[in-house]
Structures are given as structure tokens and as C-alpha cells.
Amino acid sequence: MIYLDNAATTFPKPDAVWEAVISCGREKCGNPGRSGHRLAAAAARELFAAREAVAGFFHIADSSRLIFTANATSALNTALYGLLKEGDHVVTSSLEHNSVMRPLHALRQRLGIEFTAVSCSPRGELDPADVQKALRPETRLVVLTHASNVCGAILPVREAKALLPEIPLLVDAAQTAGVLPIDVQELGIDLLAFSGHKGLFGPMGTGGLYTAPGLQLAPLLQGGTGSRSERLEQPAFLPDLLEAGTPNLPGLSGLRAGVEFLAQQGIATIRDHEMRLTRLLLDGLAGHDRIRIHGPADPERQTAVISVTLDGRDPGEIARTLDREFSIACRASLHCAPLAHQTLGTYPQGTVRLSMSVFNTEEEIQEAVRALRAIAEGNL
Ligand SMILES: Cc1ncc(COP(=O)(O)O)c(C=O)c1O
């Protein structure tokens, strides 16, 4: 199989990830922070090592400010529900995933918050000045995806923050963690939400949220932490404040191995490889009168995520043909981001999304080009 659905979750993962999951499960899986015996202590050390490794990867100085979650959705909900109050206003973009748009919509209905989704161009460009123009006196937060999961467009998060230094910036890094270099200090990120199971190569059921010093979130969940157990209130210190319940320790061991794999390879090397594959795919599809590429169509300005449509063909049917006839796995339709498709002009039918990782090869991309061209020419 040629797997081109890495924006949904990466496959394959490095062997070291699964080895770490198994060895943690076999040897270290007491409940961290809950008991005093040796296995629980080994588990606590394992959890701390994972936290330090992931925090270091994003240049987070104090690892206790990084909490682990089940995925990016859970991290985004923790940030939005934890920060926003009645009457607050939020500025976001028209390329956001439903993991941002649905909580914002629910908070509008429940608490009367308001939000402005600043329009990006049909090629996926966001002008940071438009974010600034959308500000109101009651704006409490700016939420931006670091890169679109539909067309790969990279958003100018650093530039937006530079224009609005006093407003907290929440970055949805589901598509960029492990793909682009992320230094929370350098980019001016106040809250960083990410998936562990995509570019970081961790197992499913892993993700995280960083909150900058000075920002205090109200916890979405209350429960056991193994600390301050005599009190009914959730402990006020991090990570316990935002991390109630037993963590996914084997998954987090795997996530640590994923991050170590990335550090060994080097993000710059991975980015170069993915840019080469992106260029190959874009060049291979360019110039065909029935193939349309949506988004930047420029490897420098996007991640290795490409959305295409073929005139007169349904995206779902194309993806099925790619799977059945060519053994190519990709994703069709709206990719949980309907507003992004309205922006790109591909709503409501959506697109066929091809998304690559460091494990894809040039031969695989050439095969995908041949397959899409054959389908576009009506040969299948
Ligand atoms: C931009 C973006 N945000 C959020 C999410 C949600 O991530 P998760 O599946 O880890 O909850 C995704 C998933 O595809 C995404 O692409």
C-alpha cells in the first residue's frame, strides 16, 4: 500500500515507537504518582522523561507547563473552555478545523462568547493585518491553525503575534508538530495544542497542550491526581491542575520515542524530504486541464498536504478508485474543516487530500501522479 493519509495519522511509525510502548507496558506500567512502590516510581520516572522530551522538542523551559492529552482535540477544548468567559471575543481564521470551530460554536451558544473568523484567500493566505483589524476591546484570544489540514497552507503565526503582543495566541499545531520547527518562545506562542499521533509519530491517544507562564486555565476535568488528595479542589499547580485521571503511559513512552526519532533525523532534513515530495507531486499534476490543485501549490509555503479535484469527478469516488485500483490510501471530502473548503472554493463536495511523511518515497509519489492522471483522463 502507498499510504498518503499522514495528515489524519502517520503510518508507518518508527519501530522504536512500538518497542517503547511494549517495553513500558511490560516493565514500567504502574500508575504514576499514585502509589509508592517501585513499579509506580518507575512509571512516574517514565512519565517525567516523556514530558521532558516533548517539552524540550518545543523549547518549553518548564516541562510542568506541558500537559498530556488524548489528542489535539482534547488539548484545544482544554484551552478554549479553560480560558474563555462570558462576553469574551475570539479572533480565528477561516481555515480552522472543527476541533476549533465546534468548541467556539458551543461556547457561543452556552456562554455568549463571540468570534470572528478572518477570511483567508482562496490560496490559503492569511494577512496578519486582517487579524489585527478584527480585534475588539473584549478580544481575549487569537486562535490560529499553524497549517491547514486541507491544503497545507502555513499561517503567519509569528507575524500575527508580533502585531498583537498583548493578546494570548493559541496555535493549533496538529499539522505542524514534528513537521515544521516549533519554538514556543521564538514564535510567541502562549498556548500550543498538538497531536502526538501525527507528525510526532507517537501512538494514537496522545497529544498535549502547553500554556505559557502567567496564563491560568480553569480545568475541564476534575479528578484524581495522586496529589493533595485530602482536598476537594483540583490542585492549583501544573501539570496536576489540567491532568486529572490515569495517563496513557505506554502511549506517552511511544511518543517520547517518536520525538527522539525526529531529533535524530533532524526536522530540517525531514522538511527537505517532504518539500521534495511536495514539489514532485505538484509538478506531476500541473498542466493537466482536468486536475485542479487547491491552496498555495508551493512547497515553501505549505506542508506536505495537497488537495486536488478532478473536473466532473466526485472526490469520494476518486479516493475509492485510488484505494481499489492502485492501493493508494488518501482521504476525500471535507476533512473536518468545512469553512476551509468555503475559503478554497471546494465546498460542499470537498477535495481529494494526499498527505506525505518522511517515510514516503519519490517512486510512491510518481505512482500517485500516474494514478491521478489516469483517472483524470477517464481511463478508470
Ligand atoms: C488542524 C487540525 N486540528 C485539530 C485536529 C484534531 O486532531 P486530533 O485528531 O489529534 O484530535 C486535526 C486532525 O486532523 C487537524 O488537522
mmCIF file of C-alpha atoms and ligand atoms in Angstrom:
data_model
loop_
_atom_site.group_PDB
_atom_site.id
_atom_site.type_symbol
_atom_site.label_atom_id
_atom_site.label_comp_id
_atom_site.label_asym_id
_atom_site.label_seq_id
_atom_site.Cartn_x
_atom_site.Cartn_y
_atom_site.Cartn_z
ATOM 1 C CA MET A 1 0.000 0.000 0.000
ATOM 2 C CA ILE A 2 1.078 3.578 -0.677
ATOM 3 C CA TYR A 3 -0.034 5.488 2.408
ATOM 4 C CA LEU A 4 -0.800 9.149 1.662
ATOM 5 C CA ASP A 5 -3.071 9.904 4.615
ATOM 6 C CA ASN A 6 -0.436 11.120 7.056
ATOM 7 C CA ALA A 7 -2.411 14.287 7.871
ATOM 8 C CA ALA A 8 -5.004 12.013 9.517
ATOM 9 C CA THR A 9 -2.415 9.949 11.375
ATOM 10 C CA THR A 10 1.106 8.931 10.414
ATOM 11 C CA PHE A 11 1.751 5.398 9.174
ATOM 12 C CA PRO A 12 4.115 3.666 9.484
ATOM 13 C CA LYS A 13 5.666 4.766 12.767
ATOM 14 C CA PRO A 14 9.340 4.132 13.560
ATOM 15 C CA ASP A 15 9.896 0.661 15.083
ATOM 16 C CA ALA A 16 11.361 2.332 18.176
ATOM 17 C CA VAL A 17 7.900 3.769 18.942
ATOM 18 C CA TRP A 18 6.245 0.352 19.203
ATOM 19 C CA GLU A 19 9.241 -1.063 21.059
ATOM 20 C CA ALA A 20 8.893 1.717 23.642
ATOM 21 C CA VAL A 21 5.140 1.056 24.006
ATOM 22 C CA ILE A 22 5.732 -2.641 24.616
ATOM 23 C CA SER A 23 8.665 -2.247 26.973
ATOM 24 C CA CYS A 24 6.782 0.357 29.010
ATOM 25 C CA GLY A 25 3.726 -1.913 29.168
ATOM 26 C CA ARG A 26 5.807 -4.908 30.190
ATOM 27 C CA GLU A 27 8.209 -3.287 32.618
ATOM 28 C CA LYS A 28 7.084 0.123 33.840
ATOM 29 C CA CYS A 29 3.323 0.247 33.854
ATOM 30 C CA GLY A 30 2.445 1.020 37.442
ATOM 31 C CA ASN A 31 0.231 4.039 37.988
ATOM 32 C CA PRO A 32 2.488 7.114 38.030
ATOM 33 C CA GLY A 33 2.146 9.340 41.074
ATOM 34 C CA ARG A 34 -0.499 7.151 42.731
ATOM 35 C CA SER A 35 1.443 4.620 44.807
ATOM 36 C CA GLY A 36 4.861 4.449 46.457
ATOM 37 C CA HIS A 37 6.065 1.034 45.255
ATOM 38 C CA ARG A 38 8.886 0.512 42.789
ATOM 39 C CA LEU A 39 6.689 -0.036 39.745
ATOM 40 C CA ALA A 40 4.748 3.174 40.394
ATOM 41 C CA ALA A 41 8.045 5.027 40.857
ATOM 42 C CA ALA A 42 9.342 3.631 37.547
ATOM 43 C CA ALA A 43 6.104 4.781 35.896
ATOM 44 C CA ALA A 44 6.477 8.281 37.375
ATOM 45 C CA ARG A 45 10.029 8.474 36.029
ATOM 46 C CA GLU A 46 8.824 7.313 32.610
ATOM 47 C CA LEU A 47 6.095 9.968 32.568
ATOM 48 C CA PHE A 48 8.566 12.665 33.614
ATOM 49 C CA ALA A 49 11.025 11.579 30.901
ATOM 50 C CA ALA A 50 8.286 11.798 28.252
ATOM 51 C CA ARG A 51 7.273 15.251 29.499
ATOM 52 C CA GLU A 52 10.864 16.492 29.451
ATOM 53 C CA ALA A 53 11.480 15.092 25.956
ATOM 54 C CA VAL A 54 8.361 16.633 24.406
ATOM 55 C CA ALA A 55 8.829 19.946 26.258
ATOM 56 C CA GLY A 56 12.445 20.107 25.059
ATOM 57 C CA PHE A 57 11.319 19.450 21.497
ATOM 58 C CA PHE A 58 9.162 22.620 21.564
ATOM 59 C CA HIS A 59 11.724 24.639 23.598
ATOM 60 C CA ILE A 60 9.383 24.787 26.593
ATOM 61 C CA ALA A 61 11.569 25.836 29.509
ATOM 62 C CA ASP A 62 9.416 24.416 32.329
ATOM 63 C CA SER A 63 8.087 20.964 31.414
ATOM 64 C CA SER A 64 5.360 21.124 34.089
ATOM 65 C CA ARG A 65 3.618 23.658 31.828
ATOM 66 C CA LEU A 66 3.110 20.904 29.240
ATOM 67 C CA ILE A 67 0.106 18.682 29.933
ATOM 68 C CA PHE A 68 -0.596 15.460 28.110
ATOM 69 C CA THR A 69 -3.991 14.920 26.491
ATOM 70 C CA ALA A 70 -5.595 12.206 24.380
ATOM 71 C CA ASN A 71 -5.236 14.169 21.124
ATOM 72 C CA ALA A 72 -5.214 17.726 19.721
ATOM 73 C CA THR A 73 -9.000 17.976 20.051
ATOM 74 C CA SER A 74 -8.808 17.434 23.787
ATOM 75 C CA ALA A 75 -5.950 19.967 24.065
ATOM 76 C CA LEU A 76 -7.898 22.599 22.097
ATOM 77 C CA ASN A 77 -11.046 22.061 24.175
ATOM 78 C CA THR A 78 -8.993 22.312 27.385
ATOM 79 C CA ALA A 79 -7.565 25.644 26.210
ATOM 80 C CA LEU A 80 -10.817 27.157 24.919
ATOM 81 C CA TYR A 81 -13.097 26.049 27.771
ATOM 82 C CA GLY A 82 -10.376 26.812 30.304
ATOM 83 C CA LEU A 83 -9.737 30.369 29.184
ATOM 84 C CA LEU A 84 -12.920 31.853 27.755
ATOM 85 C CA LYS A 85 -15.627 33.517 29.818
ATOM 86 C CA GLU A 86 -18.983 35.074 29.105
ATOM 87 C CA GLY A 87 -18.681 38.155 26.884
ATOM 88 C CA ASP A 88 -15.210 37.292 25.540
ATOM 89 C CA HIS A 89 -14.398 37.707 21.857
ATOM 90 C CA VAL A 90 -12.054 35.436 19.873
ATOM 91 C CA VAL A 91 -10.318 36.041 16.550
ATOM 92 C CA THR A 92 -9.619 32.995 14.418
ATOM 93 C CA SER A 93 -9.134 32.161 10.734
ATOM 94 C CA SER A 94 -11.320 30.708 8.004
ATOM 95 C CA LEU A 95 -9.002 27.684 7.683
ATOM 96 C CA GLU A 96 -9.685 26.163 11.098
ATOM 97 C CA HIS A 97 -10.510 22.539 11.823
ATOM 98 C CA ASN A 98 -13.769 21.612 13.556
ATOM 99 C CA SER A 99 -11.694 20.957 16.699
ATOM 100 C CA VAL A 100 -11.532 24.750 16.971
ATOM 101 C CA MET A 101 -14.786 25.749 15.259
ATOM 102 C CA ARG A 102 -17.109 23.387 17.140
ATOM 103 C CA PRO A 103 -15.954 24.342 20.650
ATOM 104 C CA LEU A 104 -16.156 28.025 19.636
ATOM 105 C CA HIS A 105 -19.693 27.485 18.342
ATOM 106 C CA ALA A 106 -20.684 25.605 21.516
ATOM 107 C CA LEU A 107 -19.166 28.345 23.702
ATOM 108 C CA ARG A 108 -21.092 30.950 21.737
ATOM 109 C CA GLN A 109 -24.322 29.074 22.475
ATOM 110 C CA ARG A 110 -23.512 28.323 26.126
ATOM 111 C CA LEU A 111 -21.677 31.428 27.293
ATOM 112 C CA GLY A 112 -22.419 34.029 24.652
ATOM 113 C CA ILE A 113 -18.806 34.364 23.555
ATOM 114 C CA GLU A 114 -18.382 35.844 20.072
ATOM 115 C CA PHE A 115 -15.826 35.022 17.431
ATOM 116 C CA THR A 116 -14.610 36.452 14.134
ATOM 117 C CA ALA A 117 -13.181 34.033 11.552
ATOM 118 C CA VAL A 118 -10.875 36.228 9.458
ATOM 119 C CA SER A 119 -11.075 35.290 5.764
ATOM 120 C CA CYS A 120 -8.031 33.743 4.154
ATOM 121 C CA SER A 121 -7.523 33.980 0.390
ATOM 122 C CA PRO A 122 -8.621 31.123 -1.923
ATOM 123 C CA ARG A 123 -4.941 30.034 -1.961
ATOM 124 C CA GLY A 124 -4.934 29.808 1.818
ATOM 125 C CA GLU A 125 -3.125 33.062 2.628
ATOM 126 C CA LEU A 126 -3.845 34.949 5.847
ATOM 127 C CA ASP A 127 -2.891 38.612 6.141
ATOM 128 C CA PRO A 128 -1.831 39.204 9.775
ATOM 129 C CA ALA A 129 -3.084 42.800 9.455
ATOM 130 C CA ASP A 130 -6.609 41.387 8.997
ATOM 131 C CA VAL A 131 -6.262 39.606 12.349
ATOM 132 C CA GLN A 132 -5.331 42.923 13.911
ATOM 133 C CA LYS A 133 -8.307 44.658 12.239
ATOM 134 C CA ALA A 134 -10.700 42.073 13.736
ATOM 135 C CA LEU A 135 -9.670 42.917 17.314
ATOM 136 C CA ARG A 136 -12.206 44.362 19.733
ATOM 137 C CA PRO A 137 -11.723 45.684 23.264
ATOM 138 C CA GLU A 138 -13.122 42.389 24.592
ATOM 139 C CA THR A 139 -10.893 40.132 22.442
ATOM 140 C CA ARG A 140 -9.455 37.567 24.850
ATOM 141 C CA LEU A 141 -7.752 35.160 22.459
ATOM 142 C CA VAL A 142 -6.436 34.654 18.937
ATOM 143 C CA VAL A 143 -6.625 31.035 17.703
ATOM 144 C CA LEU A 144 -4.797 30.054 14.537
ATOM 145 C CA THR A 145 -4.020 26.775 12.910
ATOM 146 C CA HIS A 146 -0.300 26.621 12.187
ATOM 147 C CA ALA A 147 -1.027 24.916 8.852
ATOM 148 C CA SER A 148 -4.260 23.972 7.136
ATOM 149 C CA ASN A 149 -5.144 20.298 7.277
ATOM 150 C CA VAL A 150 -6.957 20.715 3.942
ATOM 151 C CA CYS A 151 -4.383 22.403 1.689
ATOM 152 C CA GLY A 152 -1.214 22.574 3.810
ATOM 153 C CA ALA A 153 -1.037 26.411 3.775
ATOM 154 C CA ILE A 154 1.259 27.641 6.555
ATOM 155 C CA LEU A 155 -0.227 30.550 8.506
ATOM 156 C CA PRO A 156 1.888 33.510 9.700
ATOM 157 C CA VAL A 157 1.554 32.868 13.433
ATOM 158 C CA ARG A 158 4.763 34.689 14.377
ATOM 159 C CA GLU A 159 3.756 37.786 12.385
ATOM 160 C CA ALA A 160 0.229 37.778 13.874
ATOM 161 C CA LYS A 161 1.625 37.582 17.398
ATOM 162 C CA ALA A 162 4.110 40.382 16.691
ATOM 163 C CA LEU A 163 1.193 42.658 15.779
ATOM 164 C CA LEU A 164 -0.788 41.695 18.897
ATOM 165 C CA PRO A 165 1.717 41.094 21.668
ATOM 166 C CA GLU A 166 -0.809 41.607 24.456
ATOM 167 C CA ILE A 167 -3.469 39.080 23.240
ATOM 168 C CA PRO A 168 -2.814 35.404 24.052
ATOM 169 C CA LEU A 169 -2.199 33.284 20.950
ATOM 170 C CA LEU A 170 -3.396 29.670 20.810
ATOM 171 C CA VAL A 171 -1.759 27.725 17.967
ATOM 172 C CA ASP A 172 -3.289 24.510 16.668
ATOM 173 C CA ALA A 173 -0.160 22.600 15.700
ATOM 174 C CA ALA A 174 -1.936 19.339 14.836
ATOM 175 C CA GLN A 175 -0.479 19.520 11.313
ATOM 176 C CA THR A 176 2.918 21.006 12.115
ATOM 177 C CA ALA A 177 4.245 19.366 15.287
ATOM 178 C CA GLY A 178 7.168 17.287 14.009
ATOM 179 C CA VAL A 179 6.822 18.806 10.532
ATOM 180 C CA LEU A 180 7.975 22.424 10.992
ATOM 181 C CA PRO A 181 10.356 23.696 13.669
ATOM 182 C CA ILE A 182 8.339 24.988 16.647
ATOM 183 C CA ASP A 183 9.988 27.061 19.337
ATOM 184 C CA VAL A 184 7.234 28.453 21.556
ATOM 185 C CA GLN A 185 9.412 31.359 22.725
ATOM 186 C CA GLU A 186 10.614 32.355 19.291
ATOM 187 C CA LEU A 187 7.153 32.159 17.683
ATOM 188 C CA GLY A 188 5.485 33.928 20.615
ATOM 189 C CA ILE A 189 3.064 31.066 21.253
ATOM 190 C CA ASP A 190 1.092 31.361 24.504
ATOM 191 C CA LEU A 191 -0.846 28.113 24.103
ATOM 192 C CA LEU A 192 0.262 25.242 21.874
ATOM 193 C CA ALA A 193 -2.109 22.335 21.146
ATOM 194 C CA PHE A 194 -0.795 19.318 19.253
ATOM 195 C CA SER A 195 -1.489 15.714 18.318
ATOM 196 C CA GLY A 196 1.028 13.061 19.313
ATOM 197 C CA HIS A 197 -0.091 10.582 16.659
ATOM 198 C CA LYS A 198 0.611 12.648 13.532
ATOM 199 C CA GLY A 199 3.985 14.282 12.784
ATOM 200 C CA LEU A 200 5.441 13.388 16.186
ATOM 201 C CA PHE A 201 4.985 9.683 15.326
ATOM 202 C CA GLY A 202 3.502 8.779 18.709
ATOM 203 C CA PRO A 203 0.662 6.264 19.070
ATOM 204 C CA MET A 204 -2.989 7.282 18.879
ATOM 205 C CA GLY A 205 -4.361 8.511 22.199
ATOM 206 C CA THR A 206 -1.525 11.013 22.672
ATOM 207 C CA GLY A 207 -1.376 14.785 22.395
ATOM 208 C CA GLY A 208 -0.609 17.797 24.528
ATOM 209 C CA LEU A 209 -1.135 21.406 25.494
ATOM 210 C CA TYR A 210 1.428 23.987 26.580
ATOM 211 C CA THR A 211 0.387 27.102 28.491
ATOM 212 C CA ALA A 212 2.827 29.983 28.897
ATOM 213 C CA PRO A 213 3.703 31.349 32.335
ATOM 214 C CA GLY A 214 1.110 33.846 33.525
ATOM 215 C CA LEU A 215 -1.820 32.068 31.866
ATOM 216 C CA GLN A 216 -4.054 30.103 34.227
ATOM 217 C CA LEU A 217 -6.713 27.822 32.722
ATOM 218 C CA ALA A 218 -9.753 26.524 34.599
ATOM 219 C CA PRO A 219 -9.680 22.708 34.410
ATOM 220 C CA LEU A 220 -12.129 20.998 32.071
ATOM 221 C CA LEU A 221 -11.916 17.787 34.132
ATOM 222 C CA GLN A 222 -11.587 17.327 37.858
ATOM 223 C CA GLY A 223 -10.407 14.095 39.441
ATOM 224 C CA GLY A 224 -7.570 12.045 40.844
ATOM 225 C CA THR A 225 -4.006 13.267 40.503
ATOM 226 C CA GLY A 226 -2.304 11.444 43.390
ATOM 227 C CA SER A 227 -1.569 14.899 44.899
ATOM 228 C CA ARG A 228 -3.408 16.948 47.589
ATOM 229 C CA SER A 229 -5.861 14.067 47.890
ATOM 230 C CA GLU A 230 -7.330 15.435 51.150
ATOM 231 C CA ARG A 231 -8.820 18.434 49.322
ATOM 232 C CA LEU A 232 -11.957 18.607 47.213
ATOM 233 C CA GLU A 233 -10.460 21.259 44.944
ATOM 234 C CA GLN A 234 -8.318 20.279 41.997
ATOM 235 C CA PRO A 235 -4.638 21.067 42.813
ATOM 236 C CA ALA A 236 -3.793 24.564 41.571
ATOM 237 C CA PHE A 237 -0.334 23.612 40.251
ATOM 238 C CA LEU A 238 0.622 22.217 36.864
ATOM 239 C CA PRO A 239 0.534 19.656 35.417
ATOM 240 C CA ASP A 240 -1.953 18.267 38.004
ATOM 241 C CA LEU A 241 -4.421 21.155 37.547
ATOM 242 C CA LEU A 242 -5.145 20.073 33.969
ATOM 243 C CA GLU A 243 -4.249 16.371 34.056
ATOM 244 C CA ALA A 244 -6.862 14.504 36.113
ATOM 245 C CA GLY A 245 -7.021 10.721 35.768
ATOM 246 C CA THR A 246 -4.560 7.985 34.831
ATOM 247 C CA PRO A 247 -2.437 8.937 31.813
ATOM 248 C CA ASN A 248 -1.783 6.809 28.720
ATOM 249 C CA LEU A 249 1.711 5.880 29.863
ATOM 250 C CA PRO A 250 2.565 3.280 27.188
ATOM 251 C CA GLY A 251 1.379 5.742 24.547
ATOM 252 C CA LEU A 252 3.470 8.531 26.055
ATOM 253 C CA SER A 253 6.559 6.274 26.087
ATOM 254 C CA GLY A 254 5.925 5.747 22.390
ATOM 255 C CA LEU A 255 5.507 9.499 21.911
ATOM 256 C CA ARG A 256 8.869 10.091 23.564
ATOM 257 C CA ALA A 257 10.452 7.580 21.166
ATOM 258 C CA GLY A 258 8.762 9.413 18.262
ATOM 259 C CA VAL A 259 10.229 12.733 19.382
ATOM 260 C CA GLU A 260 13.654 11.126 19.825
ATOM 261 C CA PHE A 261 13.396 9.744 16.279
ATOM 262 C CA LEU A 262 12.663 13.267 14.993
ATOM 263 C CA ALA A 263 15.604 14.701 16.917
ATOM 264 C CA GLN A 264 17.921 12.048 15.425
ATOM 265 C CA GLN A 265 16.717 12.670 11.872
ATOM 266 C CA GLY A 266 16.538 16.452 12.300
ATOM 267 C CA ILE A 267 13.435 18.471 11.463
ATOM 268 C CA ALA A 268 15.322 20.320 8.711
ATOM 269 C CA THR A 269 16.173 17.036 6.957
ATOM 270 C CA ILE A 270 12.605 15.810 7.271
ATOM 271 C CA ARG A 271 11.232 19.106 5.970
ATOM 272 C CA ASP A 272 13.618 18.978 2.970
ATOM 273 C CA HIS A 273 12.457 15.478 2.090
ATOM 274 C CA GLU A 274 8.788 16.404 2.417
ATOM 275 C CA MET A 275 9.284 19.564 0.353
ATOM 276 C CA ARG A 276 10.926 17.490 -2.385
ATOM 277 C CA LEU A 277 7.973 15.088 -2.439
ATOM 278 C CA THR A 278 5.533 18.017 -2.446
ATOM 279 C CA ARG A 279 7.310 19.583 -5.420
ATOM 280 C CA LEU A 280 7.272 16.238 -7.253
ATOM 281 C CA LEU A 281 3.548 15.801 -6.718
ATOM 282 C CA LEU A 282 2.715 19.406 -7.645
ATOM 283 C CA ASP A 283 4.860 19.299 -10.802
ATOM 284 C CA GLY A 284 3.478 15.911 -11.778
ATOM 285 C CA LEU A 285 -0.114 17.114 -11.575
ATOM 286 C CA ALA A 286 0.447 20.608 -13.019
ATOM 287 C CA GLY A 287 -0.632 21.415 -16.537
ATOM 288 C CA HIS A 288 -3.389 18.804 -16.802
ATOM 289 C CA ASP A 289 -6.556 20.584 -17.916
ATOM 290 C CA ARG A 290 -8.853 18.481 -15.691
ATOM 291 C CA ILE A 291 -6.746 18.458 -12.495
ATOM 292 C CA ARG A 292 -7.076 21.377 -10.070
ATOM 293 C CA ILE A 293 -4.728 21.935 -7.165
ATOM 294 C CA HIS A 294 -6.164 23.914 -4.243
ATOM 295 C CA GLY A 295 -4.056 26.010 -1.887
ATOM 296 C CA PRO A 296 -0.578 27.530 -2.182
ATOM 297 C CA ALA A 297 0.857 24.970 -4.685
ATOM 298 C CA ASP A 298 4.273 25.997 -3.371
ATOM 299 C CA PRO A 299 6.382 23.673 -1.176
ATOM 300 C CA GLU A 300 7.904 26.658 0.650
ATOM 301 C CA ARG A 301 4.502 27.912 1.784
ATOM 302 C CA GLN A 302 2.846 24.659 2.707
ATOM 303 C CA THR A 303 3.286 21.368 4.480
ATOM 304 C CA ALA A 304 3.296 18.090 2.534
ATOM 305 C CA VAL A 305 -0.517 18.156 2.270
ATOM 306 C CA ILE A 306 -2.084 18.644 -1.159
ATOM 307 C CA SER A 307 -5.747 18.927 -2.047
ATOM 308 C CA VAL A 308 -6.866 18.200 -5.602
ATOM 309 C CA THR A 309 -10.097 17.878 -7.537
ATOM 310 C CA LEU A 310 -10.687 16.396 -10.973
ATOM 311 C CA ASP A 311 -13.303 18.142 -13.108
ATOM 312 C CA GLY A 312 -16.551 16.222 -13.202
ATOM 313 C CA ARG A 313 -15.437 13.566 -10.709
ATOM 314 C CA ASP A 314 -16.627 13.073 -7.141
ATOM 315 C CA PRO A 315 -13.719 13.175 -4.592
ATOM 316 C CA GLY A 316 -15.084 10.136 -2.716
ATOM 317 C CA GLU A 317 -15.210 8.110 -5.905
ATOM 318 C CA ILE A 318 -11.630 9.137 -6.815
ATOM 319 C CA ALA A 319 -10.350 8.088 -3.377
ATOM 320 C CA ARG A 320 -12.124 4.732 -3.716
ATOM 321 C CA THR A 321 -10.558 4.168 -7.140
ATOM 322 C CA LEU A 322 -7.115 5.093 -5.797
ATOM 323 C CA ASP A 323 -7.576 2.587 -2.987
ATOM 324 C CA ARG A 324 -9.028 -0.284 -5.032
ATOM 325 C CA GLU A 325 -7.137 0.036 -8.302
ATOM 326 C CA PHE A 326 -3.809 1.463 -7.129
ATOM 327 C CA SER A 327 -3.595 0.592 -3.434
ATOM 328 C CA ILE A 328 -3.154 4.276 -2.625
ATOM 329 C CA ALA A 329 -4.637 5.392 0.718
ATOM 330 C CA CYS A 330 -5.777 9.007 0.885
ATOM 331 C CA ARG A 331 -8.727 10.990 2.235
ATOM 332 C CA ALA A 332 -11.662 12.562 0.403
ATOM 333 C CA SER A 333 -14.397 15.084 1.154
ATOM 334 C CA LEU A 334 -14.380 17.855 3.799
ATOM 335 C CA HIS A 335 -11.592 16.737 6.200
ATOM 336 C CA CYS A 336 -13.498 18.121 9.232
ATOM 337 C CA ALA A 337 -12.950 21.685 8.009
ATOM 338 C CA PRO A 338 -15.995 22.942 6.057
ATOM 339 C CA LEU A 339 -15.077 26.614 6.465
ATOM 340 C CA ALA A 340 -11.680 25.930 4.902
ATOM 341 C CA HIS A 341 -13.419 24.453 1.856
ATOM 342 C CA GLN A 342 -15.642 27.525 1.601
ATOM 343 C CA THR A 343 -12.436 29.579 1.600
ATOM 344 C CA LEU A 344 -10.769 27.461 -1.072
ATOM 345 C CA GLY A 345 -13.938 27.257 -3.204
ATOM 346 C CA THR A 346 -14.286 23.486 -2.804
ATOM 347 C CA TYR A 347 -17.425 23.395 -0.657
ATOM 348 C CA PRO A 348 -19.562 21.244 -0.416
ATOM 349 C CA GLN A 349 -18.009 18.448 -2.480
ATOM 350 C CA GLY A 350 -14.578 18.753 -0.858
ATOM 351 C CA THR A 351 -11.301 17.501 -2.279
ATOM 352 C CA VAL A 352 -9.009 14.509 -2.505
ATOM 353 C CA ARG A 353 -6.218 15.050 0.029
ATOM 354 C CA LEU A 354 -2.795 13.462 -0.391
ATOM 355 C CA SER A 355 -0.543 13.883 2.641
ATOM 356 C CA MET A 356 3.014 12.641 2.945
ATOM 357 C CA SER A 357 5.533 11.823 5.628
ATOM 358 C CA VAL A 358 9.271 11.210 5.801
ATOM 359 C CA PHE A 359 8.582 7.528 5.088
ATOM 360 C CA ASN A 360 7.162 8.176 1.620
ATOM 361 C CA THR A 361 9.431 7.787 -1.409
ATOM 362 C CA GLU A 362 9.731 9.536 -4.756
ATOM 363 C CA GLU A 363 8.610 6.323 -6.506
ATOM 364 C CA GLU A 364 5.401 6.331 -4.466
ATOM 365 C CA ILE A 365 4.674 9.918 -5.445
ATOM 366 C CA GLN A 366 5.352 9.148 -9.123
ATOM 367 C CA GLU A 367 2.864 6.272 -8.874
ATOM 368 C CA ALA A 368 0.269 8.622 -7.302
ATOM 369 C CA VAL A 369 0.792 11.087 -10.176
ATOM 370 C CA ARG A 370 0.321 8.314 -12.766
ATOM 371 C CA ALA A 371 -2.830 7.113 -10.987
ATOM 372 C CA LEU A 372 -4.442 10.555 -10.719
ATOM 373 C CA ARG A 373 -3.647 11.370 -14.339
ATOM 374 C CA ALA A 374 -5.145 8.065 -15.475
ATOM 375 C CA ILE A 375 -8.326 8.753 -13.507
ATOM 376 C CA ALA A 376 -8.494 12.345 -14.827
ATOM 377 C CA GLU A 377 -8.214 11.058 -18.384
ATOM 378 C CA GLY A 378 -11.226 8.861 -17.764
ATOM 379 C CA ASN A 379 -9.292 5.582 -18.059
ATOM 380 C CA LEU A 380 -10.837 4.296 -14.794
HETATM 381 C C1 LIG B 1 -5.643 21.231 12.039
HETATM 382 C C2 LIG B 1 -6.168 20.149 12.929
HETATM 383 N N1 LIG B 1 -6.589 20.460 14.167
HETATM 384 C C3 LIG B 1 -7.041 19.528 15.021
HETATM 385 C C4 LIG B 1 -7.102 18.208 14.654
HETATM 386 C C5 LIG B 1 -7.585 17.186 15.620
HETATM 387 O O1 LIG B 1 -6.537 16.340 15.955
HETATM 388 P P1 LIG B 1 -6.770 15.009 16.799
HETATM 389 O O2 LIG B 1 -7.305 14.008 15.829
HETATM 390 O O3 LIG B 1 -5.418 14.663 17.322
HETATM 391 O O4 LIG B 1 -7.736 15.331 17.854
HETATM 392 C C6 LIG B 1 -6.703 17.819 13.370
HETATM 393 C C7 LIG B 1 -6.817 16.422 12.937
HETATM 394 O O5 LIG B 1 -6.736 16.093 11.800
HETATM 395 C C8 LIG B 1 -6.208 18.816 12.498
HETATM 396 O O6 LIG B 1 -5.783 18.507 11.283
#
